[in-house]
């Protein structure tokens, strides 16, 4: 299954299909992805044009997910998809702004996490670049570009940034 195969499901999501029902859809459940990854990538961005261009060719069933510790140094150099090239640096240019605008609803507590723990509240979604292109190496930010930009900007400012950060990492299924 590829992102394009979700087109009908994304129409239903835009019409009000809730996350719980989305997770139970027969084409989603067999992926056996963590709910948080499904929500951040497929539910929130399955119909995003940039994501379609960058990841539309990937076999979603061929991805195995794990929650991993990734170093701040590695995240500071990590790219995102070609369609959104440069956006992480835009967020890094003013990390305080991007933390400040995330204070309500699902984002409540973001500033506290950065101030007290030097990390994000919710793990971002990263992909092994071999899934994007066979010659790829390292990891790539799929979702969480603002979070990674804030990390980069805070590091440059000399603000508290933890040495390691939790992230969902998708790798090729063996």
mmCIF file of C-alpha atoms in Angstrom, residues 7-156:
data_model
loop_
_atom_site.group_PDB
_atom_site.id
_atom_site.type_symbol
_atom_site.label_atom_id
_atom_site.label_comp_id
_atom_site.label_asym_id
_atom_site.label_seq_id
_atom_site.Cartn_x
_atom_site.Cartn_y
_atom_site.Cartn_z
ATOM 1 C CA UNK A 7 -7.216 8.910 -1.181
ATOM 2 C CA UNK A 8 -10.753 7.664 -0.439
ATOM 3 C CA UNK A 9 -9.951 7.305 3.242
ATOM 4 C CA UNK A 10 -8.577 10.850 3.373
ATOM 5 C CA UNK A 11 -11.859 12.138 1.889
ATOM 6 C CA UNK A 12 -13.659 10.394 4.776
ATOM 7 C CA UNK A 13 -11.184 11.907 7.292
ATOM 8 C CA UNK A 14 -11.799 15.408 5.938
ATOM 9 C CA UNK A 15 -15.533 14.718 6.261
ATOM 10 C CA UNK A 16 -15.121 13.981 9.974
ATOM 11 C CA UNK A 17 -13.813 10.410 10.364
ATOM 12 C CA UNK A 18 -12.226 10.363 13.822
ATOM 13 C CA UNK A 19 -8.814 8.954 14.616
ATOM 14 C CA UNK A 20 -10.207 5.890 16.426
ATOM 15 C CA UNK A 21 -12.284 4.919 13.404
ATOM 16 C CA UNK A 22 -9.365 5.710 11.085
ATOM 17 C CA UNK A 23 -7.112 3.344 13.053
ATOM 18 C CA UNK A 24 -9.668 0.552 12.710
ATOM 19 C CA UNK A 25 -10.091 0.840 8.934
ATOM 20 C CA UNK A 26 -9.190 -2.508 7.308
ATOM 21 C CA UNK A 27 -6.434 -0.976 5.183
ATOM 22 C CA UNK A 28 -4.753 0.752 8.180
ATOM 23 C CA UNK A 29 -4.948 -1.858 10.942
ATOM 24 C CA UNK A 30 -2.850 -4.508 9.073
ATOM 25 C CA UNK A 31 0.090 -2.089 8.838
ATOM 26 C CA UNK A 32 0.646 -2.720 12.583
ATOM 27 C CA UNK A 33 2.055 0.795 13.008
ATOM 28 C CA UNK A 34 2.061 2.571 16.373
ATOM 29 C CA UNK A 35 -1.082 4.707 16.740
ATOM 30 C CA UNK A 36 1.073 7.821 17.221
ATOM 31 C CA UNK A 37 2.812 7.268 13.864
ATOM 32 C CA UNK A 38 -0.486 6.621 12.083
ATOM 33 C CA UNK A 39 -1.902 9.820 13.575
ATOM 34 C CA UNK A 40 1.081 12.053 12.825
ATOM 35 C CA UNK A 41 1.781 10.792 9.321
ATOM 36 C CA UNK A 42 -1.242 9.138 7.735
ATOM 37 C CA UNK A 43 -4.176 10.730 9.590
ATOM 38 C CA UNK A 44 -2.785 14.258 9.784
ATOM 39 C CA UNK A 45 -0.812 14.344 6.514
ATOM 40 C CA UNK A 46 -1.825 11.412 4.306
ATOM 41 C CA UNK A 47 -3.172 13.818 1.692
ATOM 42 C CA UNK A 48 -0.424 16.452 2.015
ATOM 43 C CA UNK A 49 0.927 17.196 -1.461
ATOM 44 C CA UNK A 50 4.538 17.451 -0.272
ATOM 45 C CA UNK A 51 4.258 14.097 1.466
ATOM 46 C CA UNK A 52 2.724 12.556 -1.657
ATOM 47 C CA UNK A 53 5.646 13.806 -3.763
ATOM 48 C CA UNK A 54 8.343 12.755 -1.290
ATOM 49 C CA UNK A 55 6.924 9.499 0.077
ATOM 50 C CA UNK A 56 4.183 8.428 -2.357
ATOM 51 C CA UNK A 57 6.336 5.678 -3.844
ATOM 52 C CA UNK A 58 7.098 3.963 -0.514
ATOM 53 C CA UNK A 59 5.458 0.637 0.345
ATOM 54 C CA UNK A 60 3.895 1.522 3.700
ATOM 55 C CA UNK A 61 3.560 -2.150 4.656
ATOM 56 C CA UNK A 62 7.336 -2.467 4.284
ATOM 57 C CA UNK A 63 8.082 -0.134 7.222
ATOM 58 C CA UNK A 64 8.828 -1.410 10.733
ATOM 59 C CA UNK A 65 8.591 1.233 13.501
ATOM 60 C CA UNK A 66 10.438 1.537 16.790
ATOM 61 C CA UNK A 67 10.762 4.261 19.401
ATOM 62 C CA UNK A 68 14.466 5.141 19.510
ATOM 63 C CA UNK A 69 16.809 7.625 21.130
ATOM 64 C CA UNK A 70 18.374 9.911 18.517
ATOM 65 C CA UNK A 71 21.163 12.323 19.366
ATOM 66 C CA UNK A 72 20.725 16.069 19.183
ATOM 67 C CA UNK A 73 23.801 16.198 16.965
ATOM 68 C CA UNK A 74 22.250 13.794 14.456
ATOM 69 C CA UNK A 75 18.930 15.658 14.496
ATOM 70 C CA UNK A 76 20.762 18.940 13.907
ATOM 71 C CA UNK A 77 21.991 17.670 10.543
ATOM 72 C CA UNK A 78 18.970 15.591 9.489
ATOM 73 C CA UNK A 79 17.147 16.566 6.277
ATOM 74 C CA UNK A 80 13.444 16.439 5.526
ATOM 75 C CA UNK A 81 11.775 15.601 2.227
ATOM 76 C CA UNK A 82 12.871 17.484 -0.882
ATOM 77 C CA UNK A 83 9.468 19.159 -1.235
ATOM 78 C CA UNK A 84 9.892 20.870 2.129
ATOM 79 C CA UNK A 85 13.615 21.534 1.868
ATOM 80 C CA UNK A 86 14.573 24.510 4.027
ATOM 81 C CA UNK A 87 11.518 24.470 6.300
ATOM 82 C CA UNK A 88 13.422 23.062 9.295
ATOM 83 C CA UNK A 89 15.865 25.961 9.056
ATOM 84 C CA UNK A 90 12.953 28.415 8.936
ATOM 85 C CA UNK A 91 11.729 27.046 12.275
ATOM 86 C CA UNK A 92 15.282 27.042 13.649
ATOM 87 C CA UNK A 93 15.618 30.764 12.905
ATOM 88 C CA UNK A 94 13.093 31.637 15.651
ATOM 89 C CA UNK A 95 12.628 28.662 17.986
ATOM 90 C CA UNK A 96 11.162 30.780 20.791
ATOM 91 C CA UNK A 97 8.303 31.855 18.526
ATOM 92 C CA UNK A 98 7.484 28.272 17.505
ATOM 93 C CA UNK A 99 7.444 27.145 21.133
ATOM 94 C CA UNK A 100 5.319 30.142 22.200
ATOM 95 C CA UNK A 101 2.603 29.504 19.602
ATOM 96 C CA UNK A 102 2.196 25.941 20.849
ATOM 97 C CA UNK A 103 0.628 26.448 24.246
ATOM 98 C CA UNK A 104 -2.987 25.405 23.886
ATOM 99 C CA UNK A 105 -4.966 22.243 23.257
ATOM 100 C CA UNK A 106 -2.832 19.278 22.252
ATOM 101 C CA UNK A 107 0.258 21.482 22.433
ATOM 102 C CA UNK A 108 -0.190 22.421 26.087
ATOM 103 C CA UNK A 109 3.029 21.741 27.972
ATOM 104 C CA UNK A 110 5.376 22.114 24.998
ATOM 105 C CA UNK A 111 7.196 25.115 26.501
ATOM 106 C CA UNK A 112 7.586 23.314 29.837
ATOM 107 C CA UNK A 113 9.138 20.279 28.135
ATOM 108 C CA UNK A 114 11.689 22.462 26.380
ATOM 109 C CA UNK A 115 12.423 24.591 29.458
ATOM 110 C CA UNK A 116 12.710 21.722 31.939
ATOM 111 C CA UNK A 117 13.764 18.723 29.849
ATOM 112 C CA UNK A 118 15.340 20.253 26.748
ATOM 113 C CA UNK A 119 13.228 18.123 24.428
ATOM 114 C CA UNK A 120 9.863 17.833 22.770
ATOM 115 C CA UNK A 121 6.641 16.605 24.245
ATOM 116 C CA UNK A 122 5.821 14.189 21.402
ATOM 117 C CA UNK A 123 8.309 12.092 19.419
ATOM 118 C CA UNK A 124 8.573 13.077 15.748
ATOM 119 C CA UNK A 125 8.445 10.603 12.853
ATOM 120 C CA UNK A 126 11.728 9.778 11.094
ATOM 121 C CA UNK A 127 12.453 7.429 8.194
ATOM 122 C CA UNK A 128 15.505 5.440 7.253
ATOM 123 C CA UNK A 129 16.495 7.105 3.975
ATOM 124 C CA UNK A 130 16.899 3.709 2.280
ATOM 125 C CA UNK A 131 13.089 3.676 2.156
ATOM 126 C CA UNK A 132 13.106 6.955 0.227
ATOM 127 C CA UNK A 133 15.903 6.020 -2.175
ATOM 128 C CA UNK A 134 17.913 2.775 -2.251
ATOM 129 C CA UNK A 135 21.222 4.673 -2.069
ATOM 130 C CA UNK A 136 20.046 6.758 0.905
ATOM 131 C CA UNK A 137 21.876 6.772 4.211
ATOM 132 C CA UNK A 138 20.904 8.010 7.649
ATOM 133 C CA UNK A 139 17.500 9.230 8.753
ATOM 134 C CA UNK A 140 15.078 11.817 7.406
ATOM 135 C CA UNK A 141 12.397 13.873 9.194
ATOM 136 C CA UNK A 142 8.922 13.022 7.902
ATOM 137 C CA UNK A 143 6.767 14.714 10.544
ATOM 138 C CA UNK A 144 8.012 16.904 13.368
ATOM 139 C CA UNK A 145 9.890 19.428 11.259
ATOM 140 C CA UNK A 146 8.905 22.234 13.635
ATOM 141 C CA UNK A 147 10.137 20.186 16.608
ATOM 142 C CA UNK A 148 13.466 19.473 14.931
ATOM 143 C CA UNK A 149 13.769 23.134 13.907
ATOM 144 C CA UNK A 150 13.166 24.229 17.501
ATOM 145 C CA UNK A 151 15.862 21.803 18.650
ATOM 146 C CA UNK A 152 18.345 23.216 16.115
ATOM 147 C CA UNK A 153 17.535 26.802 17.000
ATOM 148 C CA UNK A 154 17.756 26.182 20.741
ATOM 149 C CA UNK A 155 21.138 24.496 20.297
ATOM 150 C CA UNK A 156 22.417 27.526 18.403
#
